[in-house]
C-alpha positions as semicolon CSV with decimal commas, in nm:
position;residue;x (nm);y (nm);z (nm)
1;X;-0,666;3,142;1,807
2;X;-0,865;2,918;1,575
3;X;-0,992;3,201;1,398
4;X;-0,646;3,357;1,289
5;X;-0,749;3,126;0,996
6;X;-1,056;3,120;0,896
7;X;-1,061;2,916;0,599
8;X;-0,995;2,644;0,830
9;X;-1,337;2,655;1,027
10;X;-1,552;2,536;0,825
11;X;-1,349;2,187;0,793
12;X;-1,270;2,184;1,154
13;X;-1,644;2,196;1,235
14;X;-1,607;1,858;1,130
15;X;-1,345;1,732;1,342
16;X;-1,389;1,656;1,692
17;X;-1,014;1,759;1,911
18;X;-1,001;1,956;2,179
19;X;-0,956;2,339;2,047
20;X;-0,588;2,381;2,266
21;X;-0,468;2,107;2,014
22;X;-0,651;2,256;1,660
23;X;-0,476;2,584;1,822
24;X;-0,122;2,453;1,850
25;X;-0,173;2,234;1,441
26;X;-0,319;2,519;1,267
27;X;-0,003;2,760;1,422
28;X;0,222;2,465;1,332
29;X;0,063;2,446;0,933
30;X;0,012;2,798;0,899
31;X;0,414;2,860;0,988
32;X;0,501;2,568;0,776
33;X;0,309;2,752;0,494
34;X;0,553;3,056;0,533
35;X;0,844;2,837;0,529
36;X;0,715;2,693;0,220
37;X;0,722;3,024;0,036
38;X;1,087;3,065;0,103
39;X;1,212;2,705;0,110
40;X;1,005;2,560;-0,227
41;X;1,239;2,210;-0,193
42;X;1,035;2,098;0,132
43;X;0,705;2,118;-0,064
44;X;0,716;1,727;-0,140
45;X;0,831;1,687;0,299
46;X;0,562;1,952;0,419
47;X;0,291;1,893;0,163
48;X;0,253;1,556;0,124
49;X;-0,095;1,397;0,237
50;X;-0,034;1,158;0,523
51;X;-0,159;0,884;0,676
52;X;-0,500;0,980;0,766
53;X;-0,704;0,696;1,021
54;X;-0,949;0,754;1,281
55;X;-0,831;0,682;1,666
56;X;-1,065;0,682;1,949
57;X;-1,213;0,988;2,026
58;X;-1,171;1,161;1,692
59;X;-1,393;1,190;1,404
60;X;-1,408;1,291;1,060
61;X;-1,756;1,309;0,891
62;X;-1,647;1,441;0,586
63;X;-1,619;1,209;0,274
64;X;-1,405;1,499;0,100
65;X;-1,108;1,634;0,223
66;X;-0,907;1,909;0,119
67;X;-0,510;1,869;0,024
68;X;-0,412;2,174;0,314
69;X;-0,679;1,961;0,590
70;X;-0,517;1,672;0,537
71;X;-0,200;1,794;0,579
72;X;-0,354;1,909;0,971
73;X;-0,522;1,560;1,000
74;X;-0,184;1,378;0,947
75;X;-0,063;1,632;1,208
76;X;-0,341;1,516;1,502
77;X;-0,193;1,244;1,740
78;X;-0,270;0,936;1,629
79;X;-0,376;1,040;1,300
80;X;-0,168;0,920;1,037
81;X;0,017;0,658;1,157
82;X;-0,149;0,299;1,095
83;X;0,081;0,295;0,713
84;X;0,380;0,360;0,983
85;X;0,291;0,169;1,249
86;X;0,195;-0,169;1,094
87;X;0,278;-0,131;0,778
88;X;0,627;-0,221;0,604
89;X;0,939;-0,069;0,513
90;X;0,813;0,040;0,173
91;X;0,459;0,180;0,292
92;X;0,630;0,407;0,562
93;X;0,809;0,525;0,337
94;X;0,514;0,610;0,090
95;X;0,380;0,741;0,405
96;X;0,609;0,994;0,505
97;X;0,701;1,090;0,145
98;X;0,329;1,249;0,120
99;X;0,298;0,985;-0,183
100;X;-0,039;0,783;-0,083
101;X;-0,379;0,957;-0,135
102;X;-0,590;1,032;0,152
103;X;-1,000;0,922;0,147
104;X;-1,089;1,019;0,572
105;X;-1,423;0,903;0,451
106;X;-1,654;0,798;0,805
107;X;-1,963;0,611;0,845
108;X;-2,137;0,516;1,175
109;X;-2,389;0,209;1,218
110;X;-2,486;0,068;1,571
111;X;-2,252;0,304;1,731
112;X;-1,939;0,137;1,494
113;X;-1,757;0,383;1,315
114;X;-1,548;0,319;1,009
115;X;-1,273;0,554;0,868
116;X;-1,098;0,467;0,527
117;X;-0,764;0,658;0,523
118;X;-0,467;0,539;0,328
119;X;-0,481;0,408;0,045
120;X;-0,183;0,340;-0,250
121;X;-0,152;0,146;-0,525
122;X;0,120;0,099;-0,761
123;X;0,226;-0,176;-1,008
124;X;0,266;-0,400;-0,735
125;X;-0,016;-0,370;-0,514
126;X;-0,332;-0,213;-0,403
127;X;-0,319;-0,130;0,009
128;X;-0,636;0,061;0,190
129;X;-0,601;0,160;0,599
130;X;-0,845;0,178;0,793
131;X;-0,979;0,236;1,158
132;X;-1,266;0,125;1,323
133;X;-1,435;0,247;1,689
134;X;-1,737;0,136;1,874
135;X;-1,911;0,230;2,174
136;X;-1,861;-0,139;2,302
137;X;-1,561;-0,360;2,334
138;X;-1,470;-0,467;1,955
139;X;-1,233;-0,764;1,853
140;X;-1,043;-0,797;1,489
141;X;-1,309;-1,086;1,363
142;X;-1,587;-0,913;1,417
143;X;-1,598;-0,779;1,043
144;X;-1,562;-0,956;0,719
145;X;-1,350;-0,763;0,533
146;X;-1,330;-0,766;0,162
147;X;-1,255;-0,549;-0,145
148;X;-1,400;-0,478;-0,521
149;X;-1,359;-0,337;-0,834
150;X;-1,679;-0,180;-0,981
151;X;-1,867;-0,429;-0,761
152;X;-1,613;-0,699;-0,978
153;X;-1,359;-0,943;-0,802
154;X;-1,064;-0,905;-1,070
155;X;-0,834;-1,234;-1,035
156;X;-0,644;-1,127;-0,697
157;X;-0,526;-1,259;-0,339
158;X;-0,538;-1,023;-0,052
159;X;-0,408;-1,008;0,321
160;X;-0,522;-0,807;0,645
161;X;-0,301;-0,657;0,893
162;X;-0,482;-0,592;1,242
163;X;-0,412;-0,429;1,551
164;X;-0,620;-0,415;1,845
165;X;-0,519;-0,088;2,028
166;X;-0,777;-0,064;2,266
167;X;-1,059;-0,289;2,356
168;X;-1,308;-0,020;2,129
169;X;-1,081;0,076;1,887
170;X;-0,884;-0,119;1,600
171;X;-0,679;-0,021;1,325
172;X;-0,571;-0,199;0,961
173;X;-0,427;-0,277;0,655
174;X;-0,596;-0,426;0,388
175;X;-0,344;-0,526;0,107
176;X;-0,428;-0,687;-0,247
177;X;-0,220;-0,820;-0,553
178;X;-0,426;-0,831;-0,806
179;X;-0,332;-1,108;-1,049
180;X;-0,276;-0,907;-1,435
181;X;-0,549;-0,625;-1,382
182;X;-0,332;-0,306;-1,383
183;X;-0,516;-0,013;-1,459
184;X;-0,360;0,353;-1,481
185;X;-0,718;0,444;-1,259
186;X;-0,834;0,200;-1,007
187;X;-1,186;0,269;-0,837
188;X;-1,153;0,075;-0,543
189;X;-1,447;-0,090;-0,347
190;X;-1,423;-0,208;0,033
191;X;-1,646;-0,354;0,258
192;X;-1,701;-0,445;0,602
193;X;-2,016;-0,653;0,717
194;X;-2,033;-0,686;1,074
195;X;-2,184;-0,965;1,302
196;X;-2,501;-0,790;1,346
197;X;-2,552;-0,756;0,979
198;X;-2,441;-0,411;0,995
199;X;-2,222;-0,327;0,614
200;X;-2,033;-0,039;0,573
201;X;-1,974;0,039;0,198
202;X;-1,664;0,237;0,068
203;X;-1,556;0,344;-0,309
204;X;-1,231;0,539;-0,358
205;X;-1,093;0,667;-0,685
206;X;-0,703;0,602;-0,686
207;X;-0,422;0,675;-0,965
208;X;-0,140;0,451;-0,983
209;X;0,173;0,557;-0,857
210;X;0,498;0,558;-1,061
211;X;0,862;0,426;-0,924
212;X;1,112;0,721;-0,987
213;X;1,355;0,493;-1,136
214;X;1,314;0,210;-1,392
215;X;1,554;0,010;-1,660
216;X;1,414;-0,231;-1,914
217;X;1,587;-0,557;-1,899
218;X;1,460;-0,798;-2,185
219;X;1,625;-1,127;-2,075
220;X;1,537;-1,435;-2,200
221;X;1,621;-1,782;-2,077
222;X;1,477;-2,132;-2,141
223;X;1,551;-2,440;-1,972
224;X;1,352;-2,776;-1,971
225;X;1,062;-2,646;-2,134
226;X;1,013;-2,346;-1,915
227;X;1,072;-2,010;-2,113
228;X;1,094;-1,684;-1,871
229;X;1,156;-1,292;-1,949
230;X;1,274;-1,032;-1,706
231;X;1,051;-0,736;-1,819
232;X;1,214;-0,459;-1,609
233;X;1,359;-0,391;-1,263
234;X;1,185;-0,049;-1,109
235;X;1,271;0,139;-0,761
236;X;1,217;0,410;-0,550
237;X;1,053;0,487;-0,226
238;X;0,768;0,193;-0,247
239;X;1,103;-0,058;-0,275
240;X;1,268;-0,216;-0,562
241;X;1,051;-0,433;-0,812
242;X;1,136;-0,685;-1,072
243;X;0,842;-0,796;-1,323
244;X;0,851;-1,083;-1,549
245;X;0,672;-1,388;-1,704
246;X;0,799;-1,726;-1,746
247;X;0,599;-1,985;-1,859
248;X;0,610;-2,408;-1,868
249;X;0,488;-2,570;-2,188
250;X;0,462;-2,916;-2,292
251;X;0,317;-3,055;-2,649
252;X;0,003;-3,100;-2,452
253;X;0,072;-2,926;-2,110
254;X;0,108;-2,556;-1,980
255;X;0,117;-2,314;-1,763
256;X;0,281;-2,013;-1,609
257;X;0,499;-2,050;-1,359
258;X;0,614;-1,810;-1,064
259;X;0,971;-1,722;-1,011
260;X;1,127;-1,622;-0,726
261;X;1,401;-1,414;-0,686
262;X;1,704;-1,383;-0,447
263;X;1,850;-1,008;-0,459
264;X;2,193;-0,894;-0,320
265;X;2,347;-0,552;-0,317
266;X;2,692;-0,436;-0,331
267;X;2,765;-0,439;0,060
268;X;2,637;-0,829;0,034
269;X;2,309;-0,755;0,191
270;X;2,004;-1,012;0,065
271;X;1,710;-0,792;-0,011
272;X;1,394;-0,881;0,224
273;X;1,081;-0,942;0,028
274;X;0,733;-0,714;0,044
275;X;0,543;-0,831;-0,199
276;X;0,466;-1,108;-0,482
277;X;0,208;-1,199;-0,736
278;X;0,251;-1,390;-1,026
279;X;0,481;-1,126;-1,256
280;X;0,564;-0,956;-1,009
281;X;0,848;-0,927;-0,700
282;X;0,831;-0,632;-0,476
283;X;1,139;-0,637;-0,225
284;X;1,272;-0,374;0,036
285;X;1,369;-0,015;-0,104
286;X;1,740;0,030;-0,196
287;X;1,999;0,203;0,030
288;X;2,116;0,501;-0,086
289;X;2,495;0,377;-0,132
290;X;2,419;0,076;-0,319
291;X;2,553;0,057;-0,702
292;X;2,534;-0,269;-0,813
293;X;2,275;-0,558;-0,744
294;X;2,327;-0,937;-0,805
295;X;1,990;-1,108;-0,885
296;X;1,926;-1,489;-0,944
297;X;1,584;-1,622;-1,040
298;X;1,436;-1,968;-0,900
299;X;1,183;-2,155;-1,018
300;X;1,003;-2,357;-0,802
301;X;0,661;-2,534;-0,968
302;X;0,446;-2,829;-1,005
303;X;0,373;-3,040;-1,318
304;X;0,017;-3,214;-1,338
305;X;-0,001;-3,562;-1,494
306;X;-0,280;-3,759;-1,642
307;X;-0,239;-4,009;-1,377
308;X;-0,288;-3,724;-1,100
309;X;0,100;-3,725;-1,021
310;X;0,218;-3,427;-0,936
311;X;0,606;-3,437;-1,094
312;X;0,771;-3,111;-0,869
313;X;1,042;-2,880;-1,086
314;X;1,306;-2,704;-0,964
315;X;1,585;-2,492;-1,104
316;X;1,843;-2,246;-1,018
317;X;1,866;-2,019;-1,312
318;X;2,101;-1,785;-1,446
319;X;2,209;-1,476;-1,224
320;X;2,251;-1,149;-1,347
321;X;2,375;-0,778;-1,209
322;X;2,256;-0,424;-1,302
323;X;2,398;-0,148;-1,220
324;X;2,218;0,133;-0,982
325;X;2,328;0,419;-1,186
């Protein structure tokens, strides 16, 4: 049945799944396809690239991939679902909008394979899945992990998210908040050096994603020598983020200061928080009923004396509401 479409051949040469399956995707895709023609508002549903990952016993070799074989690769069992499965509210949802990009890039040293798939970046983060299977039993710490920009460490702090699902095979997250570098085109750099020296080198291209709704705020408060500004509030399917700078300054003292915010919607339910960096405060997405939103900014910092005393600041500042229109 495979070759009721043959411009998928060549890319399933590449793929390792037992034909009965390719049979019963490529039927599945090529109906969608129809349905497509007819029903144009699914194209965002049936289009979008999944979450592409390698599980045990399926490979991609390919470092390209095209938009129409990822769709089928996000189809495969166990393919696409490490953004889903371990990820939170905000990247299942990217996930299963079709709104992350897809790399599917594999490399095998000393019978380890890694697969980037995943990856999406916004204005509040940077986050990169992965899998990795070996011929031998493999743990979590047997890789360093780290990432790069151009072979540069922009100002950043970064988190992993591991899951062991067999003793060869483990899956990931790699997430990163940079600190201000927010480029419109990120060229992301990951690596993964093994125990036995082996390093597995990865570069991806990505485009920043934009939150479909946004309202510029521009308030200004200043107590006890710390001056802050609400920016604007964005949301959408990633989750609802606020951006800002505040900053403490003395005659002979400063510095910037992180606030943290405490969100509640109309039915009285406190957001939960994804996300922070310095500027910025990624929490849950919004329910699709809510129409109002009470926020109140905290902030929480340290003051560094002369002496070495540390003089702690706290302050409850002013709450606000917006409107969801």
């Amino acid at each position: 049945m495979t070759d009721k479409i043959p411009s998928f051949k060549e890319e399933f040469d590449l793929i390792h799944v037992p034909t009965e399956k390719l049979d019963e995707i490529i039927t599945k895709i090529g109906t969608e396809k129809k349905l497509k023609r007819k029903r144009t508002v699914w194209s965002k549903a049936v289009l979008g690239v999944g979450a592409a990952v390698i599980a045990r016993g399926i490979l991609i070799g390919s470092a390209s991939v095209s938009p129409t074989m990822a769709q089928v690769v996000s189809s495969i069992p166990v393919i696409g679902q490490i953004y889903k499965n371990l990820g939170d509210i905000g990247l299942k949802n990217v996930s299963e909008a079709g709104l992350s990009e897809f790399s599917g890039e594999s490399k095998t040293i000393n019978g380890i394979t890694v697969t980037l798939g995943e990856i999406y970046y916004d204005d509040a983060r940077v986050t990169a899945s992965f899998s990795i299977d070996s011929e031998k039993p493999i743990t979590s710490d047997y890789f360093n992990i780290d990432h790069n920009y151009k072979g540069g460490m922009p100002l950043s702090n970064y988190g992993l998210t591991t899951n062991e699902t067999s003793p060869t095979n483990l899956t990931g997250i790699l997430k990163i908040n940079y600190y201000s570098f927010n480029p419109d085109t990120l060229e992301l750099g990951m690596t993964f050096e093994g125990k036995q020296g082996e390093l597995f080198e990865f570069r991806k291209e990505i485009v920043k994603a934009q939150y479909e709704n946004k309202i510029d705020i521009a308030k200004f408060q200043q107590i006890d020598n710390l001056n802050y500004k609400i920016n604007d509030i964005k949301w959408g399917t990633p989750g609802f983020l606020i951006s800002y700078d505040a900053q403490y300054k003395e005659e002979n003292y400063g510095r910037e200061v992180n606030l943290e915010f405490e969100v509640v919607d109309s039915s009285k339910k406190r957001l939960k928080e994804i996300s922070w960096k310095y500027g910025k405060q990624l929490f849950e997405p919004l329910e699709n009923d809510v129409t109002e939103l009470t926020i109140t900014p905290y902030a929480k910092f340290d003051i560094q004396r002369g002496d070495g005393h540390l003089e702690w600041k706290e302050h409850k500042l002013e709450p606000f509401k917006i409107t969801i229109p």
